[in-house]
Coordinates of C-alpha atoms and ligand atoms in Angstrom, one line a residue:
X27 CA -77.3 53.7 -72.3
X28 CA -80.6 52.3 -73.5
X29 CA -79.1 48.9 -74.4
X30 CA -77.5 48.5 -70.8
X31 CA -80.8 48.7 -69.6
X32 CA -81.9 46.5 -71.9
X33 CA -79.6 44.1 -70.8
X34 CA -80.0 44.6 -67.0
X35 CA -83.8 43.8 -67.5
X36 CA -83.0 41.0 -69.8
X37 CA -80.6 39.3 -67.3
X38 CA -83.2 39.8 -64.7
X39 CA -86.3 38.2 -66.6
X40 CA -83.9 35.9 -68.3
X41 CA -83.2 34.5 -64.8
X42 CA -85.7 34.6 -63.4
X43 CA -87.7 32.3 -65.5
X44 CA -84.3 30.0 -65.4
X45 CA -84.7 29.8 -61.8
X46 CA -88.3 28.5 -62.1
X47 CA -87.4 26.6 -65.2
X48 CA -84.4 24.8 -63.0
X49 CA -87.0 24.2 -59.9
X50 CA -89.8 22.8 -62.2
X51 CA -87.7 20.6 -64.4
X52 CA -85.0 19.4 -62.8
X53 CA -82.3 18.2 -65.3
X54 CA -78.6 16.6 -64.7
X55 CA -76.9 20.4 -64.9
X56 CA -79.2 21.5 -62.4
X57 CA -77.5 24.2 -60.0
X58 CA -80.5 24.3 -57.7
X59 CA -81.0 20.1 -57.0
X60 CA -77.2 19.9 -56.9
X61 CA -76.8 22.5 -54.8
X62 CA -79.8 21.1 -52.2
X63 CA -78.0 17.5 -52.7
X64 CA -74.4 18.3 -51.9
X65 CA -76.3 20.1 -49.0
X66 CA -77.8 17.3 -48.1
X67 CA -74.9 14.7 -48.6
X68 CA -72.4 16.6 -46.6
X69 CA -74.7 17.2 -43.6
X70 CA -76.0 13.9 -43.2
X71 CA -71.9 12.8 -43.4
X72 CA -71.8 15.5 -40.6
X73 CA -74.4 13.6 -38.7
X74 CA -73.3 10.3 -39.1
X75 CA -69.7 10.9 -38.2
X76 CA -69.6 13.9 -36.6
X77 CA -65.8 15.3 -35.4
X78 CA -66.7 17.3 -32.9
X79 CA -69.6 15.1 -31.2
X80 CA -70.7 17.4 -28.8
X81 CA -71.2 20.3 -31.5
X82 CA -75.5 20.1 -32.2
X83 CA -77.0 19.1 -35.5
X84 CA -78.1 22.9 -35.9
X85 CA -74.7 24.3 -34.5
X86 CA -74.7 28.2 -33.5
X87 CA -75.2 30.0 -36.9
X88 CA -77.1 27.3 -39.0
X89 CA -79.9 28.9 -40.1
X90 CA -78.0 32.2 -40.6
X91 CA -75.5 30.4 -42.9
X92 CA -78.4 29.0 -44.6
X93 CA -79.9 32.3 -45.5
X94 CA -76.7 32.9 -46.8
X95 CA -76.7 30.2 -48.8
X96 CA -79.8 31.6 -50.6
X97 CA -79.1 34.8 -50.6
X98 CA -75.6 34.4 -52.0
X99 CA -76.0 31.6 -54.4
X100 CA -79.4 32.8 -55.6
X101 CA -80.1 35.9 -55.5
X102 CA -77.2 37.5 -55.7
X103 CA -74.6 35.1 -57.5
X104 CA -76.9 33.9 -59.7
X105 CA -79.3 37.0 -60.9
X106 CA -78.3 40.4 -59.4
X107 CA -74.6 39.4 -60.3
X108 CA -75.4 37.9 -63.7
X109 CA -77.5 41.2 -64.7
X110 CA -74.2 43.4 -63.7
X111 CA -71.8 40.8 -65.2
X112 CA -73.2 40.9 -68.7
X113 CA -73.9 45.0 -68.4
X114 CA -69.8 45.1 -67.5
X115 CA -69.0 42.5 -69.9
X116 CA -70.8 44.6 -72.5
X117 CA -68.7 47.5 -71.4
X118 CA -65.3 45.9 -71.4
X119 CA -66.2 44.4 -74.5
X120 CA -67.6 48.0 -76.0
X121 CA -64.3 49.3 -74.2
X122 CA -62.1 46.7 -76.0
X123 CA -64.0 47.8 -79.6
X124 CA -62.7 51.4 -79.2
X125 CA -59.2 49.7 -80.3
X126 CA -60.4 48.0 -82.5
X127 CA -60.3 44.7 -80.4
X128 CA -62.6 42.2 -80.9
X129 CA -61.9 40.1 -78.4
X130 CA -58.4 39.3 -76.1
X131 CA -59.0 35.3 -76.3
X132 CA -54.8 34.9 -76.1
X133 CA -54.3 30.9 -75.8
X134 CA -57.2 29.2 -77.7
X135 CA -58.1 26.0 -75.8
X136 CA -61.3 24.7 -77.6
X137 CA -59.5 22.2 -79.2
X138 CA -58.5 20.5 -76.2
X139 CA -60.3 17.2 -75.0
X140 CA -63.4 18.3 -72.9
X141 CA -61.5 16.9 -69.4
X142 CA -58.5 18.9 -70.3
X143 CA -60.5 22.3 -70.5
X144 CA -61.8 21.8 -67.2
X145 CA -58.9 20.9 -65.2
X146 CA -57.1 23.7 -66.6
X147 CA -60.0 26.2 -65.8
X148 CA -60.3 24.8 -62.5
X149 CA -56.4 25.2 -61.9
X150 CA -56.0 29.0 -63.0
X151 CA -59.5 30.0 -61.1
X152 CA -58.3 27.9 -58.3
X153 CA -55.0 29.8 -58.0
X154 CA -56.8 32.8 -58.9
X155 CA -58.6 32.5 -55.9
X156 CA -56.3 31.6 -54.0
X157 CA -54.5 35.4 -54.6
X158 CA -58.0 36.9 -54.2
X159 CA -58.4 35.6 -50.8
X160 CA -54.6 36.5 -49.5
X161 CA -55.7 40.2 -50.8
X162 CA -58.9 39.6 -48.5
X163 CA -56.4 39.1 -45.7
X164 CA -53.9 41.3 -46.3
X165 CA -55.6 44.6 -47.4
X166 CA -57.8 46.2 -44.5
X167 CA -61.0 47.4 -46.6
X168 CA -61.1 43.7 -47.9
X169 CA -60.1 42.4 -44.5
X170 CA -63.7 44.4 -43.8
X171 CA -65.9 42.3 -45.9
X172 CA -63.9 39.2 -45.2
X173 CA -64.5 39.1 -41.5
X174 CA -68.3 38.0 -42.0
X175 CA -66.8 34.8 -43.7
X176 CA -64.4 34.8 -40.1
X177 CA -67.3 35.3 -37.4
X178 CA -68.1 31.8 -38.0
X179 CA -67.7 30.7 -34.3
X180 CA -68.7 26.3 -34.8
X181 CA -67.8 25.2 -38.0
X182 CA -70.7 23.1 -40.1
X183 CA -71.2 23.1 -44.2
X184 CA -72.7 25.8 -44.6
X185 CA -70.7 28.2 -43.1
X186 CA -68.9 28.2 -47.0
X187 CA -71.3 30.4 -48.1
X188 CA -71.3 32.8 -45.2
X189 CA -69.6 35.9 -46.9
X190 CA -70.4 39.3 -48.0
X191 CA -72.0 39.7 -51.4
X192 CA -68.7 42.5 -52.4
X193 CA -66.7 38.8 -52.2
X194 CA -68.5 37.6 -55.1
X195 CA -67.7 40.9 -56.8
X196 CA -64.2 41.1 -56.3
X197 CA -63.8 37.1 -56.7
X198 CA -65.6 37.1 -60.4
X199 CA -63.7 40.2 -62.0
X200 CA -60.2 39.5 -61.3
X201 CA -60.7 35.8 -62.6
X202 CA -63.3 37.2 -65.3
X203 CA -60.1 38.9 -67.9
X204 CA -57.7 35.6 -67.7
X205 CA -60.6 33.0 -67.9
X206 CA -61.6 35.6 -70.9
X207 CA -58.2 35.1 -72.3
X208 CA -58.2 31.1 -72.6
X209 CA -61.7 31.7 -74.5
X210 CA -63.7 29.7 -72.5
X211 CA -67.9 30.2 -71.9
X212 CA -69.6 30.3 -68.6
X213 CA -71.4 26.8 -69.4
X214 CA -68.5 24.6 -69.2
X215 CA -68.2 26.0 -66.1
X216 CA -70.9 23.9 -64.7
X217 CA -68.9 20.6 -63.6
X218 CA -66.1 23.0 -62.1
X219 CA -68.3 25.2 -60.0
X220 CA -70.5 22.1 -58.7
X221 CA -67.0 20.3 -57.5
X222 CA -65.5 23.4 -55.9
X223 CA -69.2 23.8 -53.9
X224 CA -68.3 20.4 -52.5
X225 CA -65.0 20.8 -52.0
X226 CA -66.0 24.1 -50.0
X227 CA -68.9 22.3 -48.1
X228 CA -66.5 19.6 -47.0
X229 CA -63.6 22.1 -46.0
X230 CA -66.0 23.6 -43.4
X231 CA -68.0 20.4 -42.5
X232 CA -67.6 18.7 -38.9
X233 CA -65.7 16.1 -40.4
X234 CA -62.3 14.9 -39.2
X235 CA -60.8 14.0 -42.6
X236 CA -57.5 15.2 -44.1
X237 CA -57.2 13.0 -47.4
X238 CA -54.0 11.2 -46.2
X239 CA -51.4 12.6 -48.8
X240 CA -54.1 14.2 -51.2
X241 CA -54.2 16.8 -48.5
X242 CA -51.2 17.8 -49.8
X243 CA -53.6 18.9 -53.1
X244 CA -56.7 19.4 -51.4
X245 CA -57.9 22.1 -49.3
X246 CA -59.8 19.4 -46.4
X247 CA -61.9 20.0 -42.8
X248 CA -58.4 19.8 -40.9
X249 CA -56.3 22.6 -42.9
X250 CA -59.5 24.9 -43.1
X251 CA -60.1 25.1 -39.5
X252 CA -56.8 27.1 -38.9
X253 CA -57.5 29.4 -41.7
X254 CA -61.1 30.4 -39.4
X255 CA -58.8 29.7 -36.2
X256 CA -59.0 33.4 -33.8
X257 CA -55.6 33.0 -32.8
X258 CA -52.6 33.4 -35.0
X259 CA -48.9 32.1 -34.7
X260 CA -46.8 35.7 -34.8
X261 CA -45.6 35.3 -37.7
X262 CA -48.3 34.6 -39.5
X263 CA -50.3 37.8 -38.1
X264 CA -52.3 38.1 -41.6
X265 CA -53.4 34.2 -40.8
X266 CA -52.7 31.3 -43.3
X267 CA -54.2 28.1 -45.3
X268 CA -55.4 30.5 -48.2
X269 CA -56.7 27.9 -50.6
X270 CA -59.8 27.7 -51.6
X271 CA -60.2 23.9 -53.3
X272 CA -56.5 23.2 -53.4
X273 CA -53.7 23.4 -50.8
X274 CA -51.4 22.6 -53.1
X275 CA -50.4 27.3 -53.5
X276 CA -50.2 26.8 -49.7
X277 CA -47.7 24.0 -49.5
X278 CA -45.9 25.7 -52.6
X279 CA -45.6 29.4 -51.4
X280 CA -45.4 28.7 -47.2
X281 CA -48.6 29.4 -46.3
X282 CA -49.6 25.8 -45.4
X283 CA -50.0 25.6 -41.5
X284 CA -51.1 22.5 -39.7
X285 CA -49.7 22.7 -36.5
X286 CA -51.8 19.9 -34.4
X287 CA -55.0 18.9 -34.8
X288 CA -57.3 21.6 -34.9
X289 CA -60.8 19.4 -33.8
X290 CA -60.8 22.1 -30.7
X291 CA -59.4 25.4 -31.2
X292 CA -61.5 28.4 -30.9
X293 CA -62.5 29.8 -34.2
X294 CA -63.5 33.6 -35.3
X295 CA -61.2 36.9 -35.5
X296 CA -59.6 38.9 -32.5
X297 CA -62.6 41.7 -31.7
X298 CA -65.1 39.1 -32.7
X299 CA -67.2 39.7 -29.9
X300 CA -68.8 43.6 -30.9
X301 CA -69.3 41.5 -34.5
X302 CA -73.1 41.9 -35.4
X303 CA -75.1 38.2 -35.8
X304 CA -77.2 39.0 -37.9
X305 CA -77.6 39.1 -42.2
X306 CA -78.7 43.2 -42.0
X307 CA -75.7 44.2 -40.0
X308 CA -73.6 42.1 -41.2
X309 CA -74.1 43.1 -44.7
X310 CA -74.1 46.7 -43.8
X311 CA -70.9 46.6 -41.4
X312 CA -68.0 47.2 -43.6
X313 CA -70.0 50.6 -45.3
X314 CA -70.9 51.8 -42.4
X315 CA -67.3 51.2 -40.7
X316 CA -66.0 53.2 -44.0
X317 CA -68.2 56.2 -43.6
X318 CA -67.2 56.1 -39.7
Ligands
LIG26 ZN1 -60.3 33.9 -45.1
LIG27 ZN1 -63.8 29.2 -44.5

């Protein structure tokens, strides 16, 4: 018990003094500058050639999704979640020791060229993630927590990060055992994460772009805003466009839909309009619904 604790007060200090580390010397793996810069770079593309050109510069929900931002990426992603991450890997890992297993590292791919790694880490979390969020959809306690990510009503940036912290939970531990299995460490993961934050920023930006064929691979502004779209085609009643950085699963397994263009329809969930607008509520929504 004693060294759980340990290691729950470890991850916190340890992260802590990352954090200011990060802010006070910014280096080239920098979560915090790239994160801020990506920001930056997508908005003022959002700006300068806006698709929807009446939609303001601080659309409805700006600042909101901004908390978010901070409070998922931060705070919760990147030191509540790494102090329970470590206490659970500990436990799977003290779990796995009962059996004598010292570790379940299947396919060993640290012999592979450094690109190579990271492609195939970024396809299997992509696909992953792309289950993940069909589960969000399909089953109605996730559908729950998944509707904060839905009451986005004008699409900008930072409405990526506009979800409930339980997402981050249920995201990380189904990808945590097969990522565990190729052997891989959390610091390659750098390059990876940083590209699917853009990818994600541009998805919900108010950019008109598609990619041309490479939409075909990539998730892009047009195909994202019928995933957030409040109507859905009958018989697609548990919606559709599932990808998270690719839309390659979608065009695979049927769940691509791209009917027209999308620049104008209305966006959010049907019963969107009792939805709570604020952080407190929103976070508290899906227990309170439970216990109800
Ligand atoms: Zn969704
Ligand atoms: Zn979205």
């Amino acid at each position: 018990m004693e060294k759980y604790i340990d290691i729950i007060r470890d991850s916190f200090t340890g992260y802590f003094n990352y954090l200011v580390n990060e802010i006070t010397h910014p280096t080239w793996t920098s979560y915090f500058y790239w994160l801020i810069g990506l920001s930056l770079l997508v908005w003022v593309l959002e700006i300068l050639i806006p698709w929807r050109k009446e939609q303001k510069i601080f659309r409805k929900g700006f600042w909101l999704d901004s908390f978010y931002i901070l409070f998922n990426f931060f705070l919760f992603s990147l030191i509540v979640y790494n102090a329970l991450s470590n206490v659970a890997v500990e436990l799977f890992n003290d779990f796995l020791g009962l059996f004598g297993i010292e570790n379940i590292v299947a396919l060993e791919i640290g012999n592979l060229p450094g690109w190579l790694q990271l492609l195939i880490m970024f396809v299997i979390a992509d696909f992953i993630q792309w289950n993940v969020h069909r589960q969000l959809h399909r089953r109605s306690w996730l559908w729950e927590f998944h509707k904060i990510h839905h009451s986005v009503k004008e699409m900008g940036f930072a409405a990526q990060f506009r979800f409930h912290f339980m997402e981050t939970i249920i995201y990380k531990t189904v990808q945590y055992i097969p990522l565990a299995m190729i052997g891989f460490g959390i610091k390659e993961f750098f390059v990876v994460h940083m590209f699917a934050v853009l990818v994600g920023h541009l998805n919900h930006a108010n950019l008109g772009w598609g990619y041309g064929p490479l939409g075909y691979v990539f998730n892009n502004p047009r195909m994202h805003i019928w995933h957030h779209s409040k109507q859905l085609p009958e018989d697609r009643p548990y919606g559709m466009n599932y990808g998270l950085s690719l839309s390659l699963w979608d065009y695979l397994f049927g769940t691509a839909y791209v009917p027209k263009s999308g620049k104008k329809i209305e966006l959010g969930f049907s019963g969107d309009e009792d939805f709570p607008e604020d952080f407190g509520n929103q976070t508290l929504f899906p227990f309170l619904k439970r216990i109800k």
